[in-house]
């Protein structure tokens, strides 16, 4: 029996926003006196920048960041997105094929709605993801991943049982959230090292979004063993 719905993460999964966000973050840290390359930003902060950046700066440089660092960095990234952001390779084609197959899907992101809306509008994915298909941590009192609340809320709102959902995620926290919600999850390895997604409990790993179609017929549940 096939899955009844696919739930997608946004940043780094459907939208290639991570390159822009980390380029801005690396530039801002360098500007503040903490030289950081794009590669270093990916290594240290991909998937959990907001929580780790202050700790990494303290550990690597023995320094501290301004109290308003997070807000100002968010503003800079938001401004960069307004200039344009790309959809991930194959994202539009995948969503179109899911529609053709009449397989339901939605988006669930820890980002706020304003951020999600901007990336969808600028990437050209908005026609596939109107407001009723978009869920944010804002909808569950700001409780983001790795807590399961957001995925459970999305499934409930769409009228689909958690065990009938397949999640597509590019971060360990997203994988942890999906598993905590009782959902199978594909770890998308375009940017995140596969071993980190596997360690978090990904049901299977994919390197390209089109590979989602290979799994929607429901593989045998692995209970943590990656196929």
PDB file of C-alpha atoms in Angstrom:
ATOM      1  CA  UNK A   1       0.000   0.000   0.000  1.00  0.00           C
ATOM      2  CA  UNK A   2       1.457   3.364  -1.036  1.00  0.00           C
ATOM      3  CA  UNK A   3       1.984   6.278   1.305  1.00  0.00           C
ATOM      4  CA  UNK A   4      -0.949   8.651   1.335  1.00  0.00           C
ATOM      5  CA  UNK A   5       1.112  11.836   1.656  1.00  0.00           C
ATOM      6  CA  UNK A   6       4.663  13.146   1.296  1.00  0.00           C
ATOM      7  CA  UNK A   7       5.758  15.882   3.706  1.00  0.00           C
ATOM      8  CA  UNK A   8       8.667  18.018   2.535  1.00  0.00           C
ATOM      9  CA  UNK A   9      11.063  20.179   4.465  1.00  0.00           C
ATOM     10  CA  UNK A  10      11.694  23.541   2.797  1.00  0.00           C
ATOM     11  CA  UNK A  11      15.186  25.000   3.250  1.00  0.00           C
ATOM     12  CA  UNK A  12      17.806  22.742   1.714  1.00  0.00           C
ATOM     13  CA  UNK A  13      15.174  20.289   0.495  1.00  0.00           C
ATOM     14  CA  UNK A  14      12.672  21.920  -1.870  1.00  0.00           C
ATOM     15  CA  UNK A  15      14.417  25.298  -1.925  1.00  0.00           C
ATOM     16  CA  UNK A  16      18.168  25.719  -2.396  1.00  0.00           C
ATOM     17  CA  UNK A  17      18.315  28.447   0.226  1.00  0.00           C
ATOM     18  CA  UNK A  18      21.228  27.072   2.199  1.00  0.00           C
ATOM     19  CA  UNK A  19      23.948  28.384  -0.125  1.00  0.00           C
ATOM     20  CA  UNK A  20      22.559  31.907   0.140  1.00  0.00           C
ATOM     21  CA  UNK A  21      21.956  31.722   3.891  1.00  0.00           C
ATOM     22  CA  UNK A  22      25.411  30.355   4.666  1.00  0.00           C
ATOM     23  CA  UNK A  23      27.135  32.786   2.331  1.00  0.00           C
ATOM     24  CA  UNK A  24      25.487  35.608   4.278  1.00  0.00           C
ATOM     25  CA  UNK A  25      26.283  33.995   7.637  1.00  0.00           C
ATOM     26  CA  UNK A  26      29.946  33.412   6.749  1.00  0.00           C
ATOM     27  CA  UNK A  27      30.262  36.984   5.498  1.00  0.00           C
ATOM     28  CA  UNK A  28      28.686  38.451   8.622  1.00  0.00           C
ATOM     29  CA  UNK A  29      30.912  36.411  10.951  1.00  0.00           C
ATOM     30  CA  UNK A  30      33.981  37.470   8.977  1.00  0.00           C
ATOM     31  CA  UNK A  31      32.857  41.093   9.156  1.00  0.00           C
ATOM     32  CA  UNK A  32      32.626  40.774  12.950  1.00  0.00           C
ATOM     33  CA  UNK A  33      36.213  39.524  13.158  1.00  0.00           C
ATOM     34  CA  UNK A  34      35.626  35.761  13.036  1.00  0.00           C
ATOM     35  CA  UNK A  35      36.880  34.673   9.577  1.00  0.00           C
ATOM     36  CA  UNK A  36      34.577  31.966   8.230  1.00  0.00           C
ATOM     37  CA  UNK A  37      34.450  30.423   4.770  1.00  0.00           C
ATOM     38  CA  UNK A  38      31.304  29.095   3.125  1.00  0.00           C
ATOM     39  CA  UNK A  39      32.610  25.558   3.580  1.00  0.00           C
ATOM     40  CA  UNK A  40      33.243  26.152   7.290  1.00  0.00           C
ATOM     41  CA  UNK A  41      29.760  27.580   7.717  1.00  0.00           C
ATOM     42  CA  UNK A  42      28.246  24.465   6.158  1.00  0.00           C
ATOM     43  CA  UNK A  43      30.395  22.227   8.343  1.00  0.00           C
ATOM     44  CA  UNK A  44      29.586  23.914  11.639  1.00  0.00           C
ATOM     45  CA  UNK A  45      26.087  25.250  11.172  1.00  0.00           C
ATOM     46  CA  UNK A  46      24.162  23.320   8.519  1.00  0.00           C
ATOM     47  CA  UNK A  47      20.909  22.176  10.049  1.00  0.00           C
ATOM     48  CA  UNK A  48      21.314  23.997  13.362  1.00  0.00           C
ATOM     49  CA  UNK A  49      22.921  27.404  12.774  1.00  0.00           C
ATOM     50  CA  UNK A  50      20.757  29.317  15.226  1.00  0.00           C
ATOM     51  CA  UNK A  51      21.652  27.089  18.131  1.00  0.00           C
ATOM     52  CA  UNK A  52      25.334  26.509  17.395  1.00  0.00           C
ATOM     53  CA  UNK A  53      26.776  29.754  16.071  1.00  0.00           C
ATOM     54  CA  UNK A  54      27.368  31.395  19.455  1.00  0.00           C
ATOM     55  CA  UNK A  55      28.949  28.217  20.828  1.00  0.00           C
ATOM     56  CA  UNK A  56      31.236  27.751  17.822  1.00  0.00           C
ATOM     57  CA  UNK A  57      32.448  31.345  17.955  1.00  0.00           C
ATOM     58  CA  UNK A  58      33.189  30.968  21.653  1.00  0.00           C
ATOM     59  CA  UNK A  59      35.023  27.660  21.153  1.00  0.00           C
ATOM     60  CA  UNK A  60      37.001  28.612  18.018  1.00  0.00           C
ATOM     61  CA  UNK A  61      37.802  32.225  18.756  1.00  0.00           C
ATOM     62  CA  UNK A  62      37.093  32.733  22.445  1.00  0.00           C
ATOM     63  CA  UNK A  63      34.760  35.515  21.391  1.00  0.00           C
ATOM     64  CA  UNK A  64      31.163  36.572  21.772  1.00  0.00           C
ATOM     65  CA  UNK A  65      28.617  37.819  19.264  1.00  0.00           C
ATOM     66  CA  UNK A  66      26.418  40.920  19.608  1.00  0.00           C
ATOM     67  CA  UNK A  67      23.132  40.306  21.392  1.00  0.00           C
ATOM     68  CA  UNK A  68      21.246  41.217  18.237  1.00  0.00           C
ATOM     69  CA  UNK A  69      23.353  38.926  16.013  1.00  0.00           C
ATOM     70  CA  UNK A  70      20.602  36.404  15.284  1.00  0.00           C
ATOM     71  CA  UNK A  71      18.049  39.050  14.356  1.00  0.00           C
ATOM     72  CA  UNK A  72      20.463  41.008  12.177  1.00  0.00           C
ATOM     73  CA  UNK A  73      21.660  37.867  10.404  1.00  0.00           C
ATOM     74  CA  UNK A  74      18.053  36.877   9.739  1.00  0.00           C
ATOM     75  CA  UNK A  75      17.409  40.313   8.253  1.00  0.00           C
ATOM     76  CA  UNK A  76      20.443  40.013   5.968  1.00  0.00           C
ATOM     77  CA  UNK A  77      19.434  36.566   4.741  1.00  0.00           C
ATOM     78  CA  UNK A  78      15.850  37.723   4.213  1.00  0.00           C
ATOM     79  CA  UNK A  79      17.117  40.644   2.115  1.00  0.00           C
ATOM     80  CA  UNK A  80      19.291  38.296   0.073  1.00  0.00           C
ATOM     81  CA  UNK A  81      16.307  36.026  -0.585  1.00  0.00           C
ATOM     82  CA  UNK A  82      14.349  39.000  -1.879  1.00  0.00           C
ATOM     83  CA  UNK A  83      16.899  39.199  -4.687  1.00  0.00           C
ATOM     84  CA  UNK A  84      16.079  35.627  -5.656  1.00  0.00           C
ATOM     85  CA  UNK A  85      16.560  32.028  -4.544  1.00  0.00           C
ATOM     86  CA  UNK A  86      16.590  28.853  -6.594  1.00  0.00           C
ATOM     87  CA  UNK A  87      14.392  25.814  -6.240  1.00  0.00           C
ATOM     88  CA  UNK A  88      16.376  22.664  -5.573  1.00  0.00           C
ATOM     89  CA  UNK A  89      17.220  20.651  -8.660  1.00  0.00           C
ATOM     90  CA  UNK A  90      14.224  18.582  -9.675  1.00  0.00           C
ATOM     91  CA  UNK A  91      11.858  20.047  -7.061  1.00  0.00           C
ATOM     92  CA  UNK A  92       9.278  21.473  -9.460  1.00  0.00           C
ATOM     93  CA  UNK A  93       9.339  18.344 -11.606  1.00  0.00           C
ATOM     94  CA  UNK A  94       8.844  16.122  -8.556  1.00  0.00           C
ATOM     95  CA  UNK A  95       5.886  18.116  -7.251  1.00  0.00           C
ATOM     96  CA  UNK A  96       4.312  18.116 -10.717  1.00  0.00           C
ATOM     97  CA  UNK A  97       4.682  14.341 -10.935  1.00  0.00           C
ATOM     98  CA  UNK A  98       3.156  13.848  -7.482  1.00  0.00           C
ATOM     99  CA  UNK A  99       0.203  15.941  -8.627  1.00  0.00           C
ATOM    100  CA  UNK A 100      -0.080  13.862 -11.800  1.00  0.00           C
ATOM    101  CA  UNK A 101      -0.166  10.709  -9.684  1.00  0.00           C
ATOM    102  CA  UNK A 102      -2.715  12.333  -7.351  1.00  0.00           C
ATOM    103  CA  UNK A 103      -0.437  11.673  -4.380  1.00  0.00           C
ATOM    104  CA  UNK A 104      -0.942  14.324  -1.724  1.00  0.00           C
ATOM    105  CA  UNK A 105       1.937  16.361  -0.371  1.00  0.00           C
ATOM    106  CA  UNK A 106       2.613  19.355   1.846  1.00  0.00           C
ATOM    107  CA  UNK A 107       5.481  21.348   3.355  1.00  0.00           C
ATOM    108  CA  UNK A 108       6.459  21.527   7.038  1.00  0.00           C
ATOM    109  CA  UNK A 109       9.291  23.861   8.059  1.00  0.00           C
ATOM    110  CA  UNK A 110      10.619  25.186  11.355  1.00  0.00           C
ATOM    111  CA  UNK A 111      10.999  28.596   9.688  1.00  0.00           C
ATOM    112  CA  UNK A 112       8.311  31.241  10.118  1.00  0.00           C
ATOM    113  CA  UNK A 113       5.632  31.780   7.486  1.00  0.00           C
ATOM    114  CA  UNK A 114       7.148  35.013   6.185  1.00  0.00           C
ATOM    115  CA  UNK A 115      10.437  33.222   5.477  1.00  0.00           C
ATOM    116  CA  UNK A 116       8.740  30.236   3.858  1.00  0.00           C
ATOM    117  CA  UNK A 117       6.473  32.423   1.741  1.00  0.00           C
ATOM    118  CA  UNK A 118       9.398  34.480   0.459  1.00  0.00           C
ATOM    119  CA  UNK A 119      11.428  31.434  -0.558  1.00  0.00           C
ATOM    120  CA  UNK A 120       8.465  29.798  -2.281  1.00  0.00           C
ATOM    121  CA  UNK A 121       7.583  32.988  -4.147  1.00  0.00           C
ATOM    122  CA  UNK A 122      11.147  33.722  -5.271  1.00  0.00           C
ATOM    123  CA  UNK A 123      11.955  30.117  -6.194  1.00  0.00           C
ATOM    124  CA  UNK A 124       8.892  29.668  -8.396  1.00  0.00           C
ATOM    125  CA  UNK A 125       7.466  26.838  -6.289  1.00  0.00           C
ATOM    126  CA  UNK A 126       4.453  28.774  -5.003  1.00  0.00           C
ATOM    127  CA  UNK A 127       2.038  27.373  -7.651  1.00  0.00           C
ATOM    128  CA  UNK A 128       2.679  23.908  -6.226  1.00  0.00           C
ATOM    129  CA  UNK A 129       2.439  24.976  -2.589  1.00  0.00           C
ATOM    130  CA  UNK A 130      -0.479  27.323  -1.850  1.00  0.00           C
ATOM    131  CA  UNK A 131      -1.036  28.420   1.742  1.00  0.00           C
ATOM    132  CA  UNK A 132      -3.216  25.450   2.814  1.00  0.00           C
ATOM    133  CA  UNK A 133      -0.306  23.090   2.057  1.00  0.00           C
ATOM    134  CA  UNK A 134       2.305  25.042   4.040  1.00  0.00           C
ATOM    135  CA  UNK A 135       2.947  24.498   7.755  1.00  0.00           C
ATOM    136  CA  UNK A 136       5.352  26.379  10.013  1.00  0.00           C
ATOM    137  CA  UNK A 137       6.593  25.975  13.571  1.00  0.00           C
ATOM    138  CA  UNK A 138       4.572  29.145  14.151  1.00  0.00           C
ATOM    139  CA  UNK A 139       1.489  26.928  13.867  1.00  0.00           C
ATOM    140  CA  UNK A 140       2.578  24.862  16.882  1.00  0.00           C
ATOM    141  CA  UNK A 141       3.603  27.644  19.289  1.00  0.00           C
ATOM    142  CA  UNK A 142       7.083  27.884  17.800  1.00  0.00           C
ATOM    143  CA  UNK A 143       8.034  24.306  18.671  1.00  0.00           C
ATOM    144  CA  UNK A 144      10.290  23.327  15.796  1.00  0.00           C
ATOM    145  CA  UNK A 145      12.224  20.202  14.931  1.00  0.00           C
ATOM    146  CA  UNK A 146      13.484  17.842  16.418  1.00  0.00           C
ATOM    147  CA  UNK A 147      10.168  17.823  18.315  1.00  0.00           C
ATOM    148  CA  UNK A 148       7.455  15.911  16.418  1.00  0.00           C
ATOM    149  CA  UNK A 149       4.743  18.552  16.911  1.00  0.00           C
ATOM    150  CA  UNK A 150       5.037  20.182  13.483  1.00  0.00           C
ATOM    151  CA  UNK A 151       4.829  16.946  11.508  1.00  0.00           C
ATOM    152  CA  UNK A 152       1.947  15.678  13.606  1.00  0.00           C
ATOM    153  CA  UNK A 153       0.130  18.973  13.113  1.00  0.00           C
ATOM    154  CA  UNK A 154       0.626  18.830   9.341  1.00  0.00           C
ATOM    155  CA  UNK A 155      -0.650  15.263   9.155  1.00  0.00           C
ATOM    156  CA  UNK A 156      -3.671  16.069  11.308  1.00  0.00           C
ATOM    157  CA  UNK A 157      -4.497  19.182   9.291  1.00  0.00           C
ATOM    158  CA  UNK A 158      -4.298  17.203   6.055  1.00  0.00           C
ATOM    159  CA  UNK A 159      -6.349  14.337   7.468  1.00  0.00           C
ATOM    160  CA  UNK A 160      -3.659  11.672   7.070  1.00  0.00           C
ATOM    161  CA  UNK A 161      -2.457   9.255   9.748  1.00  0.00           C
ATOM    162  CA  UNK A 162       1.221   9.736  10.715  1.00  0.00           C
ATOM    163  CA  UNK A 163       2.123   6.184   9.714  1.00  0.00           C
ATOM    164  CA  UNK A 164       0.822   6.899   6.205  1.00  0.00           C
ATOM    165  CA  UNK A 165       3.183   9.852   5.708  1.00  0.00           C
ATOM    166  CA  UNK A 166       6.630   9.831   4.097  1.00  0.00           C
ATOM    167  CA  UNK A 167       8.871  12.756   5.091  1.00  0.00           C
ATOM    168  CA  UNK A 168      11.737  14.174   2.998  1.00  0.00           C
ATOM    169  CA  UNK A 169      14.370  15.922   5.129  1.00  0.00           C
ATOM    170  CA  UNK A 170      17.921  17.206   4.756  1.00  0.00           C
ATOM    171  CA  UNK A 171      18.822  17.722   8.432  1.00  0.00           C
ATOM    172  CA  UNK A 172      19.352  15.385  11.398  1.00  0.00           C
ATOM    173  CA  UNK A 173      16.859  17.396  13.464  1.00  0.00           C
ATOM    174  CA  UNK A 174      14.248  16.951  10.758  1.00  0.00           C
ATOM    175  CA  UNK A 175      14.885  13.219  10.619  1.00  0.00           C
ATOM    176  CA  UNK A 176      14.606  12.981  14.401  1.00  0.00           C
ATOM    177  CA  UNK A 177      11.314  14.893  14.311  1.00  0.00           C
ATOM    178  CA  UNK A 178       9.843  12.623  11.662  1.00  0.00           C
ATOM    179  CA  UNK A 179      10.812   9.457  13.482  1.00  0.00           C
ATOM    180  CA  UNK A 180       9.448  10.843  16.748  1.00  0.00           C
ATOM    181  CA  UNK A 181       6.177  11.455  14.892  1.00  0.00           C
ATOM    182  CA  UNK A 182       6.064   7.805  13.796  1.00  0.00           C
ATOM    183  CA  UNK A 183       6.781   8.593  10.151  1.00  0.00           C
ATOM    184  CA  UNK A 184       9.199   7.074   7.665  1.00  0.00           C
ATOM    185  CA  UNK A 185      11.729   9.624   6.422  1.00  0.00           C
ATOM    186  CA  UNK A 186      14.036   9.919   3.428  1.00  0.00           C
ATOM    187  CA  UNK A 187      17.344  11.633   4.227  1.00  0.00           C
ATOM    188  CA  UNK A 188      18.245  13.975   1.358  1.00  0.00           C
ATOM    189  CA  UNK A 189      22.036  14.075   1.067  1.00  0.00           C
ATOM    190  CA  UNK A 190      22.586  16.914  -1.412  1.00  0.00           C
ATOM    191  CA  UNK A 191      24.391  18.943   1.274  1.00  0.00           C
ATOM    192  CA  UNK A 192      24.204  17.022   4.545  1.00  0.00           C
ATOM    193  CA  UNK A 193      26.635  14.104   5.000  1.00  0.00           C
ATOM    194  CA  UNK A 194      24.789  10.819   4.651  1.00  0.00           C
ATOM    195  CA  UNK A 195      26.215   9.391   7.866  1.00  0.00           C
ATOM    196  CA  UNK A 196      24.640  12.177   9.948  1.00  0.00           C
ATOM    197  CA  UNK A 197      21.203  11.511   8.463  1.00  0.00           C
ATOM    198  CA  UNK A 198      21.630   7.773   8.900  1.00  0.00           C
ATOM    199  CA  UNK A 199      22.681   8.219  12.528  1.00  0.00           C
ATOM    200  CA  UNK A 200      19.540  10.277  13.154  1.00  0.00           C
ATOM    201  CA  UNK A 201      17.426   7.355  11.955  1.00  0.00           C
ATOM    202  CA  UNK A 202      16.626   8.010   8.298  1.00  0.00           C
ATOM    203  CA  UNK A 203      14.557   5.183   6.817  1.00  0.00           C
ATOM    204  CA  UNK A 204      16.466   5.518   3.534  1.00  0.00           C
ATOM    205  CA  UNK A 205      18.862   7.959   1.870  1.00  0.00           C
ATOM    206  CA  UNK A 206      18.466   9.765  -1.454  1.00  0.00           C
ATOM    207  CA  UNK A 207      20.868  11.996  -3.350  1.00  0.00           C
ATOM    208  CA  UNK A 208      18.358  13.438  -5.814  1.00  0.00           C
ATOM    209  CA  UNK A 209      14.775  14.539  -5.271  1.00  0.00           C
ATOM    210  CA  UNK A 210      13.459  12.449  -8.149  1.00  0.00           C
ATOM    211  CA  UNK A 211      14.373   9.381  -6.082  1.00  0.00           C
ATOM    212  CA  UNK A 212      11.400  10.148  -3.837  1.00  0.00           C
ATOM    213  CA  UNK A 213       9.314   8.512  -6.554  1.00  0.00           C
ATOM    214  CA  UNK A 214      11.191   5.246  -5.999  1.00  0.00           C
ATOM    215  CA  UNK A 215       9.923   5.107  -2.411  1.00  0.00           C
ATOM    216  CA  UNK A 216       6.332   6.321  -2.486  1.00  0.00           C
ATOM    217  CA  UNK A 217       5.005   2.798  -2.999  1.00  0.00           C
ATOM    218  CA  UNK A 218       5.963   2.251   0.679  1.00  0.00           C
ATOM    219  CA  UNK A 219       9.130   0.287   1.406  1.00  0.00           C
ATOM    220  CA  UNK A 220       9.189  -2.129   4.327  1.00  0.00           C
ATOM    221  CA  UNK A 221       9.516  -0.036   7.483  1.00  0.00           C
ATOM    222  CA  UNK A 222      13.083  -0.245   8.713  1.00  0.00           C
ATOM    223  CA  UNK A 223      12.694   0.948  12.313  1.00  0.00           C
ATOM    224  CA  UNK A 224      15.984   2.805  12.089  1.00  0.00           C
ATOM    225  CA  UNK A 225      17.929   0.588   9.681  1.00  0.00           C
ATOM    226  CA  UNK A 226      18.839   2.606   6.604  1.00  0.00           C
ATOM    227  CA  UNK A 227      18.319   0.978   3.235  1.00  0.00           C
TER     228      UNK A 227
END
